[in-house]
Coordinates of C-alpha atoms in Angstrom, one line a residue:
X1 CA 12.9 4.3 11.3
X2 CA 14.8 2.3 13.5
X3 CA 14.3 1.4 17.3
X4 CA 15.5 -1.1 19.8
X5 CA 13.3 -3.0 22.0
X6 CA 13.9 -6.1 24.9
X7 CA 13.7 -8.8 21.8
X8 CA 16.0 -6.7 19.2
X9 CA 15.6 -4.2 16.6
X10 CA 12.6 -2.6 14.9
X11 CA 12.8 -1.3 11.4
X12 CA 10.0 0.6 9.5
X13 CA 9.3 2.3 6.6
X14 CA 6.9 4.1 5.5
X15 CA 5.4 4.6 2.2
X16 CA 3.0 7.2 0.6
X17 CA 2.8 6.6 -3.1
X18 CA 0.3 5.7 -5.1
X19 CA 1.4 2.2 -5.6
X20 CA 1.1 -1.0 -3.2
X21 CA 4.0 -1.7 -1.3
X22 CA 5.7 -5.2 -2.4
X23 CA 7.8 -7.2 -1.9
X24 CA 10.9 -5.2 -3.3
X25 CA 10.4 -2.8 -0.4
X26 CA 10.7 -5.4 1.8
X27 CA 14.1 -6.5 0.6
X28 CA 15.2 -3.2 0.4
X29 CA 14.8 -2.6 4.0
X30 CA 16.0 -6.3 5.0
X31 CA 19.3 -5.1 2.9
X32 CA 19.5 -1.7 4.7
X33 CA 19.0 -3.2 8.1
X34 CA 21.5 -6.4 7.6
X35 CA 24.7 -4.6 9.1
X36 CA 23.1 -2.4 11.5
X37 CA 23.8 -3.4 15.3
X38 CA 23.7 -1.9 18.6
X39 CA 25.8 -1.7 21.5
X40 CA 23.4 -3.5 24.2
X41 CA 21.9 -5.6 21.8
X42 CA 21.3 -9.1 23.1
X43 CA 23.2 -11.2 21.3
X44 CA 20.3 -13.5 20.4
X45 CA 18.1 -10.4 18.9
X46 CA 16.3 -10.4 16.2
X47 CA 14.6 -8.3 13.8
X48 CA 10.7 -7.3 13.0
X49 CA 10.2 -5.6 10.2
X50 CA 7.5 -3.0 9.6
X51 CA 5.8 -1.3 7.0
X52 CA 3.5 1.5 6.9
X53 CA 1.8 2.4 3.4
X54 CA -0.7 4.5 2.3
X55 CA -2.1 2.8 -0.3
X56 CA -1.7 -0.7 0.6
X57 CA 0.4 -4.1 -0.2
X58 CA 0.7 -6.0 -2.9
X59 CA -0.7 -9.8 -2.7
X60 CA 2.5 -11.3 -2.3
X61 CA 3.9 -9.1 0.0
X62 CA 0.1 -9.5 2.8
X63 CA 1.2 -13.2 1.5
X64 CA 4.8 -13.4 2.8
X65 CA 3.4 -11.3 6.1
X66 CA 1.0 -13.7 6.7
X67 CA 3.4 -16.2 6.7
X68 CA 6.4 -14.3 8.7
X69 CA 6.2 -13.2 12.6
X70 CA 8.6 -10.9 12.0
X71 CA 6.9 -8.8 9.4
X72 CA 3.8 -6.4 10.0
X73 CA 2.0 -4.2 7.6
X74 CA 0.0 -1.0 8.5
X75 CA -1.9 0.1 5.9
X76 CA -3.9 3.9 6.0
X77 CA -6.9 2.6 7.9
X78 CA -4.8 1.4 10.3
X79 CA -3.0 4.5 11.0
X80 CA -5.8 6.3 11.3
X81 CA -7.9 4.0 13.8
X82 CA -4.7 4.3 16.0
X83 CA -4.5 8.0 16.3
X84 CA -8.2 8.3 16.2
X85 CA -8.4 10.5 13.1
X86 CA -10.4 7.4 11.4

């Protein structure tokens, strides 16, 4: 998924598998985002980076989150606290 917002673009993914998301997902949507731009895109935007999972993140990947602002990670719990179905 992809959105634009007053500081840039958004890109999300979301995963349900029966694996942790890692870091390799990350990359791949860093990679698949890399050339995409907008027409009304302020030219000092940046991206955030989001990804949804249902069963969770690998160590490295809550790791490199913990250490990045521009990368969030929603994990089932999460989704269903937000929509109340949790």
């Amino acid at each position: 998924m992809l959105g634009l917002n007053d500081e840039g673009l958004v890109a999300g993914e979301c995963k349900f598998t029966s694996s942790p998301v890692g870091e390799d997902e990350l990359a791949d949507l860093e990679r698949t985002t890399d050339g995409v731009r907008w027409s009304g895109e302020p030219t000092d935007a940046s991206t955030r980076y989001v990804l949804l999972s249902r069963s969770g993140f690998t160590g490295d990947l809550q790791s490199t989150s913990s250490r990045r602002s521009d990368v969030s990670l929603f994990g089932l719990g999460d989704i269903l606290g937000a929509t109340g179905a949790g």
